[in-house]
Short mmCIF file of C-alpha atoms in Angstrom, two decimals:
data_model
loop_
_atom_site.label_atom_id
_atom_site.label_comp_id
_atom_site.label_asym_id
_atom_site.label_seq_id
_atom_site.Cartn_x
_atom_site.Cartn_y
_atom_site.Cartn_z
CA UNK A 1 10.96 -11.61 19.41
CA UNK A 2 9.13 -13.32 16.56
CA UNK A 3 9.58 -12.45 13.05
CA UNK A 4 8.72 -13.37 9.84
CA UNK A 5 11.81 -13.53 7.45
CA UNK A 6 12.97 -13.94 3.86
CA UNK A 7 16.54 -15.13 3.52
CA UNK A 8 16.23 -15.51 -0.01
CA UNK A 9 14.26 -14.77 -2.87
CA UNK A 10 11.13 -17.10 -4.29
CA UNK A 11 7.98 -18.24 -3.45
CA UNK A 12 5.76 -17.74 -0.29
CA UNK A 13 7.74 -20.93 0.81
CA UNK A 14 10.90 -18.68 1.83
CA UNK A 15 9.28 -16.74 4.45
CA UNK A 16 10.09 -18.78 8.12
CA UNK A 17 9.08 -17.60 11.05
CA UNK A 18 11.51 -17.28 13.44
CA UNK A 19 13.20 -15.60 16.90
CA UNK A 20 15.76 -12.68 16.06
CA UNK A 21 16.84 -10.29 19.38
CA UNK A 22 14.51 -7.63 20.21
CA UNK A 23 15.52 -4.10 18.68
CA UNK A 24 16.54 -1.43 21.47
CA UNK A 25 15.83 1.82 21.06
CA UNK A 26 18.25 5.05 20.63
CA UNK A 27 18.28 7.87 22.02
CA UNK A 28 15.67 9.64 19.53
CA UNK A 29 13.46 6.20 18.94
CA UNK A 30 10.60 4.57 19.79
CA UNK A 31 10.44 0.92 20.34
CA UNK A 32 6.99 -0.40 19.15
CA UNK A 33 4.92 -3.33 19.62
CA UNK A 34 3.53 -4.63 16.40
CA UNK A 35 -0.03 -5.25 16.72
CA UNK A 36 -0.96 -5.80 12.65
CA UNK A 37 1.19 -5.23 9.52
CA UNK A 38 -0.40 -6.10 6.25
CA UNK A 39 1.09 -8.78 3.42
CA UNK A 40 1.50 -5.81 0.06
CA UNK A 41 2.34 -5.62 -3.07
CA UNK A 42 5.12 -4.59 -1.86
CA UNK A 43 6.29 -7.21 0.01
CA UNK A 44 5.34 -9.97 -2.53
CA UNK A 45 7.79 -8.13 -5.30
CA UNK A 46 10.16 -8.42 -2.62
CA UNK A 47 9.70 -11.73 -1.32
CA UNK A 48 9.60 -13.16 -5.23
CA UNK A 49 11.87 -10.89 -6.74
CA UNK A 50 9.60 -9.47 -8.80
CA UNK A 51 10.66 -6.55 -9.66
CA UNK A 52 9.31 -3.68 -12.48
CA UNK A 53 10.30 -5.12 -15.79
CA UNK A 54 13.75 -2.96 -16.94
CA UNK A 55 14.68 -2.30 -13.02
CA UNK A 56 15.89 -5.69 -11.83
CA UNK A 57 19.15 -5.00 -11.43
CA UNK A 58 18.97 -1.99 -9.93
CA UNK A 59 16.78 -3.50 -7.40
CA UNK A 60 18.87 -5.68 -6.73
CA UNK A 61 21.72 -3.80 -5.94
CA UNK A 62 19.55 -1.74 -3.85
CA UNK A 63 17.98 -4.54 -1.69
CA UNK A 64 20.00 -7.58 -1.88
CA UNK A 65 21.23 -9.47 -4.75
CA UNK A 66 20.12 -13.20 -3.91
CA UNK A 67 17.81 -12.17 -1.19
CA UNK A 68 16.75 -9.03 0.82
CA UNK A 69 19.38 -7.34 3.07
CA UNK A 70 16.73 -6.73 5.24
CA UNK A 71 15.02 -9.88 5.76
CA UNK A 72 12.36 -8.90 8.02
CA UNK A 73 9.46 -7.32 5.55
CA UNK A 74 6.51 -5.61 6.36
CA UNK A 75 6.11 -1.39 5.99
CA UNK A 76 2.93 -0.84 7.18
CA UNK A 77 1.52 -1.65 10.27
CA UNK A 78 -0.70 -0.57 13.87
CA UNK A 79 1.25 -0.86 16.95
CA UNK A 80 1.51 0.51 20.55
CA UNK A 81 4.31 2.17 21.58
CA UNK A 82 6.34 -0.01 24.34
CA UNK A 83 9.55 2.39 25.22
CA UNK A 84 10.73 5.49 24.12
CA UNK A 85 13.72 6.88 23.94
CA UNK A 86 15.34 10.07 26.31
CA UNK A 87 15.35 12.16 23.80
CA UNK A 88 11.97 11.69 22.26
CA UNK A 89 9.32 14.48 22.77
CA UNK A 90 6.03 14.05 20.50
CA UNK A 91 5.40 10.71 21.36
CA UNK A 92 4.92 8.70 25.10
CA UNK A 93 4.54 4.95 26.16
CA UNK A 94 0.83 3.14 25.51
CA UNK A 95 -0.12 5.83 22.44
CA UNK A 96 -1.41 3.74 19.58
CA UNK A 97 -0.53 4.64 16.82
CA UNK A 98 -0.33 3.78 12.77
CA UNK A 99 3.09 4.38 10.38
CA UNK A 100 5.36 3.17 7.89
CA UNK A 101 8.64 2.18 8.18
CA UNK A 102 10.10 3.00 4.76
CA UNK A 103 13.39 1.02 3.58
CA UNK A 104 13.78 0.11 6.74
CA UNK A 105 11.13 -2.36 6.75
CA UNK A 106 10.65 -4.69 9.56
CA UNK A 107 6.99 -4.64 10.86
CA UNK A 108 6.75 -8.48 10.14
CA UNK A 109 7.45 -9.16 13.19
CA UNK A 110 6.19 -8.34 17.25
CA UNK A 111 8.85 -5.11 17.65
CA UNK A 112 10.39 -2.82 15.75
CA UNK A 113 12.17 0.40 16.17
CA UNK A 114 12.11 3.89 14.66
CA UNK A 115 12.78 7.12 14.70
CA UNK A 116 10.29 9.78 16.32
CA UNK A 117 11.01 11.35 13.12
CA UNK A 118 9.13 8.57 11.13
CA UNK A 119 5.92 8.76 9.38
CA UNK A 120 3.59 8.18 12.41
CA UNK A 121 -0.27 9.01 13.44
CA UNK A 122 -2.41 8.10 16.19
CA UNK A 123 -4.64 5.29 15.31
CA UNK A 124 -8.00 5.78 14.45
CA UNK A 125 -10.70 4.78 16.94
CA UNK A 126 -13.09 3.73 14.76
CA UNK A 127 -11.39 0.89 12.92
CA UNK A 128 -10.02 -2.85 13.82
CA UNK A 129 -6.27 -3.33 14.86
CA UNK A 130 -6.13 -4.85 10.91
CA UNK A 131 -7.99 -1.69 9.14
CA UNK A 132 -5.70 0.47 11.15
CA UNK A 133 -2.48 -1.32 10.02
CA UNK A 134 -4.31 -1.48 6.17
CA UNK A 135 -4.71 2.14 6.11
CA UNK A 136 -1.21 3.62 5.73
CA UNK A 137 0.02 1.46 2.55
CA UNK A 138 -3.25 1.69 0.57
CA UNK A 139 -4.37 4.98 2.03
CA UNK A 140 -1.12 7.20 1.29
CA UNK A 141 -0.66 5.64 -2.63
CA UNK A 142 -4.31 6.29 -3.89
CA UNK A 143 -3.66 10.06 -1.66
CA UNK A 144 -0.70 11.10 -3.65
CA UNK A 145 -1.28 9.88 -6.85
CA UNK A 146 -5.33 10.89 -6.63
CA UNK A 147 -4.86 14.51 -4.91
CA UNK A 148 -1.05 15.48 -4.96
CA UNK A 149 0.03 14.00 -8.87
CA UNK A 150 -3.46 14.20 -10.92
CA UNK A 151 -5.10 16.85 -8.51
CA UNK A 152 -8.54 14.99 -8.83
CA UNK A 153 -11.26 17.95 -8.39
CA UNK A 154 -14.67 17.69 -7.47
CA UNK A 155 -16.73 16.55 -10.65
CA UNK A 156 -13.89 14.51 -12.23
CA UNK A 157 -14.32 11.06 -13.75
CA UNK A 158 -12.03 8.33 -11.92
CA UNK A 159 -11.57 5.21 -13.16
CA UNK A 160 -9.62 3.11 -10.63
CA UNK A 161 -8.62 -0.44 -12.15
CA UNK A 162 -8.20 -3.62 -9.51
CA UNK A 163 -10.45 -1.38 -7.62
CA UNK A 164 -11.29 -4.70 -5.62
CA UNK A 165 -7.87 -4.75 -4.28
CA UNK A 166 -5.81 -3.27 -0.99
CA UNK A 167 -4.63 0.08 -3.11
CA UNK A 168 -7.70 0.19 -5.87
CA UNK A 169 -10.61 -0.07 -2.67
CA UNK A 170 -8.73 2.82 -0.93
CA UNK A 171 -8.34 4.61 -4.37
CA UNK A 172 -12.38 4.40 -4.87
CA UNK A 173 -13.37 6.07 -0.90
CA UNK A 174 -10.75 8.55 -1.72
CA UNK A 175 -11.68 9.71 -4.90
CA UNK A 176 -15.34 10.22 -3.95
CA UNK A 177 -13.97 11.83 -0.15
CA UNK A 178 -12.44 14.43 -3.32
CA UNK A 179 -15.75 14.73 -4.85
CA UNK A 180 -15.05 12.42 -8.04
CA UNK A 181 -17.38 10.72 -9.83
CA UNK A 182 -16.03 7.41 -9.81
CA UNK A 183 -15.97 3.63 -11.78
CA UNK A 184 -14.12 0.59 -10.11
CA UNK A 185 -13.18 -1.53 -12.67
CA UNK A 186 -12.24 -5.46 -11.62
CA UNK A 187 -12.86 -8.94 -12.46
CA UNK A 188 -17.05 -9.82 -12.51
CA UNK A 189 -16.81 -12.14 -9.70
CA UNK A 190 -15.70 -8.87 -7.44
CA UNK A 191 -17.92 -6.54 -8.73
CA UNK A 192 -20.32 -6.70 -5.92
CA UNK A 193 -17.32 -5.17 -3.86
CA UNK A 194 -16.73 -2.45 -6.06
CA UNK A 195 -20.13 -1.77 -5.76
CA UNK A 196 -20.26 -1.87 -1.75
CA UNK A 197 -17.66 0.78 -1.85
CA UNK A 198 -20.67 2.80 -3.41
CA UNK A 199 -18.56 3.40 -7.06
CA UNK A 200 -19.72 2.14 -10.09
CA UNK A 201 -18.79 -0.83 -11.07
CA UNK A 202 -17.52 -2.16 -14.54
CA UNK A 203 -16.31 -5.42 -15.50
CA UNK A 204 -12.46 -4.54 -16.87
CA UNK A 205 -13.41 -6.47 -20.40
CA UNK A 206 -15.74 -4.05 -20.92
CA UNK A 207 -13.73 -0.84 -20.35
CA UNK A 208 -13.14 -1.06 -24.31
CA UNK A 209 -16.86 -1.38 -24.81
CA UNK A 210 -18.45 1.46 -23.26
CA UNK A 211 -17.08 3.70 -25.41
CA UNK A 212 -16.78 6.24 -22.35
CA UNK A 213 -13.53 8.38 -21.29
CA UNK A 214 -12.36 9.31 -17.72
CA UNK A 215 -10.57 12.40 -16.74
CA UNK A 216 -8.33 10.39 -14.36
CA UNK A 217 -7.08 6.75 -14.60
CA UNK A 218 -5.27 4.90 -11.66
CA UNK A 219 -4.16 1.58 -12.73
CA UNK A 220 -2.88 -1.07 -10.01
CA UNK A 221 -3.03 -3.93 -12.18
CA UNK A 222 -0.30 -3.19 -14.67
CA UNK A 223 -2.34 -2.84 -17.70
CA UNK A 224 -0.59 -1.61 -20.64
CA UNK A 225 -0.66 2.11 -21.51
CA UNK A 226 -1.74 1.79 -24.93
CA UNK A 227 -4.93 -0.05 -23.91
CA UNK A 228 -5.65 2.90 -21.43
CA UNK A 229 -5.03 5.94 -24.12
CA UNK A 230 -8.60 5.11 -25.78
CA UNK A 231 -10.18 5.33 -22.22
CA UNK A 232 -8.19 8.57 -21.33
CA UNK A 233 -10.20 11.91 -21.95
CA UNK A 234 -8.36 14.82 -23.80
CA UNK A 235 -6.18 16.49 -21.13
CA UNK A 236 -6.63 13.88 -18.74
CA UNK A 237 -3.92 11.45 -16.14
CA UNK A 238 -2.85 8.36 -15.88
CA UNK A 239 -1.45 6.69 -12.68
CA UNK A 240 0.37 3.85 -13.02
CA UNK A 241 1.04 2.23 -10.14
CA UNK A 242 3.06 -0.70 -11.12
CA UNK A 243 4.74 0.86 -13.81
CA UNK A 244 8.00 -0.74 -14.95
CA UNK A 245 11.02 1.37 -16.68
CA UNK A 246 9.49 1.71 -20.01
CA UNK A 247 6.50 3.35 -18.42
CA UNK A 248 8.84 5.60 -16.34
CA UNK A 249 10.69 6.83 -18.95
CA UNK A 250 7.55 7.65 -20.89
CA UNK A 251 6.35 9.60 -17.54
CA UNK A 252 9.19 11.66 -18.38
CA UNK A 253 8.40 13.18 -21.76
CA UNK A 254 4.53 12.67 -21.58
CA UNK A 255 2.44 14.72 -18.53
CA UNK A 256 -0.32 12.83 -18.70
CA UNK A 257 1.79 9.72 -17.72
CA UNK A 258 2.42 9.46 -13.73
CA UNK A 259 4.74 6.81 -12.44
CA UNK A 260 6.82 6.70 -9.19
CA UNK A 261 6.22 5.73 -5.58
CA UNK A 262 4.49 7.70 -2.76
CA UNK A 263 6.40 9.89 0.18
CA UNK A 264 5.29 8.37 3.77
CA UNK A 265 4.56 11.72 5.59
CA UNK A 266 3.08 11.69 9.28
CA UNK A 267 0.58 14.58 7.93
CA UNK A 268 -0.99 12.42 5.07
CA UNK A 269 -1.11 9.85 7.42
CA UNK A 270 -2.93 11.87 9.74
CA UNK A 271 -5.72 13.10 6.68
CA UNK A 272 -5.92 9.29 6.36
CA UNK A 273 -6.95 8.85 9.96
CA UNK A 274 -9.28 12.06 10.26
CA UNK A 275 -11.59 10.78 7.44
CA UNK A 276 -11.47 7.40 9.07
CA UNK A 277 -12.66 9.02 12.30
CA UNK A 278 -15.33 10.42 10.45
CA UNK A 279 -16.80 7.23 9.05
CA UNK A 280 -15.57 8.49 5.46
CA UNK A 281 -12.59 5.34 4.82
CA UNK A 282 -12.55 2.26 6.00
CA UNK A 283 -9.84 0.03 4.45
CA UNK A 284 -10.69 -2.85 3.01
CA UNK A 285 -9.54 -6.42 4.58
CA UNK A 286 -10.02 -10.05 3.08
CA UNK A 287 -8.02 -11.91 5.63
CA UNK A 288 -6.22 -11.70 9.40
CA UNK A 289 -3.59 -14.71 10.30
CA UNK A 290 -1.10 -14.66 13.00
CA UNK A 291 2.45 -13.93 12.39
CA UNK A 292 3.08 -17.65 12.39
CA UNK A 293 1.12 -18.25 8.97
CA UNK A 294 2.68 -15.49 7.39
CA UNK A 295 3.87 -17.75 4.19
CA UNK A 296 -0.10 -18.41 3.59
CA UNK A 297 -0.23 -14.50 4.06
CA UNK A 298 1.96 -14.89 0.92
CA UNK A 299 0.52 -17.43 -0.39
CA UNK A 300 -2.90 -15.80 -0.86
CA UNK A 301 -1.41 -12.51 -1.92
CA UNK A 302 0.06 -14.40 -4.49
CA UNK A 303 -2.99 -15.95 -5.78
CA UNK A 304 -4.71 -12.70 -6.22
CA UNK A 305 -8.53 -12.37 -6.26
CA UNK A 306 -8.50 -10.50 -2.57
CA UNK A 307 -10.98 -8.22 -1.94
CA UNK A 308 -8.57 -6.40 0.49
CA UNK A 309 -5.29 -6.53 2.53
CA UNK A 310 -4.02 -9.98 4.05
CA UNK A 311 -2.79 -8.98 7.61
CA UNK A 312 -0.69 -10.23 10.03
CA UNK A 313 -1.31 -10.07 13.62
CA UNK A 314 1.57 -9.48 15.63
CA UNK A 315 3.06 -8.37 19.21
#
């Protein structure tokens, strides 16, 4: 099969694209046939070695010291299902379906296998092959930190920053599917965007001016905390999404500070696809390149300004 793989780490030039055998299934797996996997954030800390400031080592160890263990990236993705194993009962040959694949990785490429246990749903109807595969990464981040960490209620004041992005555009459509009243703040020339996903829209140098508070803040840009305490309302939460250690360990004395990553869980998944079935999400995408191009993928992910996910077809 093809893949698209990082050896070591660096810029977008050290993803090749390459043929690597063709996983086979166990006995409680299913083999599936990568249709689209988005380019994250994810993958670009990976890829680069950018990792949260105070956790580089650790990351390290965890993933690879000169380059990923794993060298096929890629966690989010749309696929059929091509084989299944014996043993598997939820799930049959030709279901479509959307998932993540964890630490595991390995949807950057045209197969990959996982357990029937993994975070799976069938694929919405009512989006593209790329909006399916944008949904899960986006889709489950803005869910837990939005409903599960803050517990947004109906009435609250969001303010999603980089809401022009893959996570921020999926933040805004969920925090008004929550009944939020809600302000995307990004850069001017995407405010148009922000807009389109029906949110207010702010320019982020003039957060400070408005003079304004909001009950919930979900940053994806990195923004310091003290420049978000003046825009925080007494009592309110603050999602930080790419929150290095400092941040973390202020998480853990502060409550109004929430830091971590997001579970993959077939039933948020499944929440994610029901409101796309009913016209309520649609995920965002600014680009769609075949597995062969996936350093450009990289390349543009790098260069920031999306309005969206950078997918790669595959399979």
């Amino acid at each position: 099969m093809r893949a698209a793989m990082v050896r070591a780490y660096g810029g977008p030039e050290q993803v090749v694209t390459g043929l690597c055998p063709d996983p086979v299934p166990g006995a409680q797996d299913i083999l599936l046939r990568i249709c689209a996997s988005p380019v994250t954030a994810g993958d670009r800390r990976i890829r680069a070695g950018d990792f949260p400031r105070g956790m580089g080592v650790a990351a390290r160890l965890v993933l690879g010291w000169r380059g990923p263990r794993r060298p096929i990236l890629g966690n989010a993705f749309c696929a059929e299902i091509a084989a299944v194993g014996p043993g598997v009962t939820q799930f049959r040959p030709g279901q479509r379906v959307i998932g993540q694949s964890g630490m595991r990785m390995g949807a950057h490429a045209d197969y990959l296998c996982l357990p029937e246990r993994a975070a799976l749903a069938p694929m919405p109807a009512t989006l593209t092959e790329a909006e399916a595969a944008s949904l899960p990464f986006g889709g489950t981040t803005a869910l837990h930190f939005l409903r599960d960490r803050a517990a947004l209620w109906p009435g609250a004041r969001l303010l999603v920053l980089g809401a022009a992005g893959m996570v921020g555009g999926m933040a805004v459509q969920i925090g008004r599917i929550l009944g939020a009243e809600v302000t995307g703040a990004a850069r001017p020339r995407s405010l148009t965007h922000v807009a389109d996903l029906e949110a207010e829209a702010l320019a982020m140098e003039a957060l400070a001016q408005t003079g304004r508070r909001w009950d919930v803040i979900l940053d994806t840009t990195g923004a310091a905390p003290a420049a978000l305490w003046p825009l925080l309302a007494p009592g309110g939460r603050m999602a930080l999404l790419a929150a290095g250690l400092p941040e973390m360990v202020q998480s853990l004395t502060r409550r109004a500070v929430l830091t971590g990553t997001a579970p993959e869980r077939a039933a948020d998944l499944a929440q994610l696809a029901a409101w796309a079935e009913a016209g309520l999400l649609r995920p965002p995408v600014a680009a769609c390149l075949p597995l062969e191009r996936a350093a450009e993928a990289h390349a543009r992910h790098e260069a920031g300004g999306l309005h969206g996910a950078v997918v790669l077809r595959c399979g």
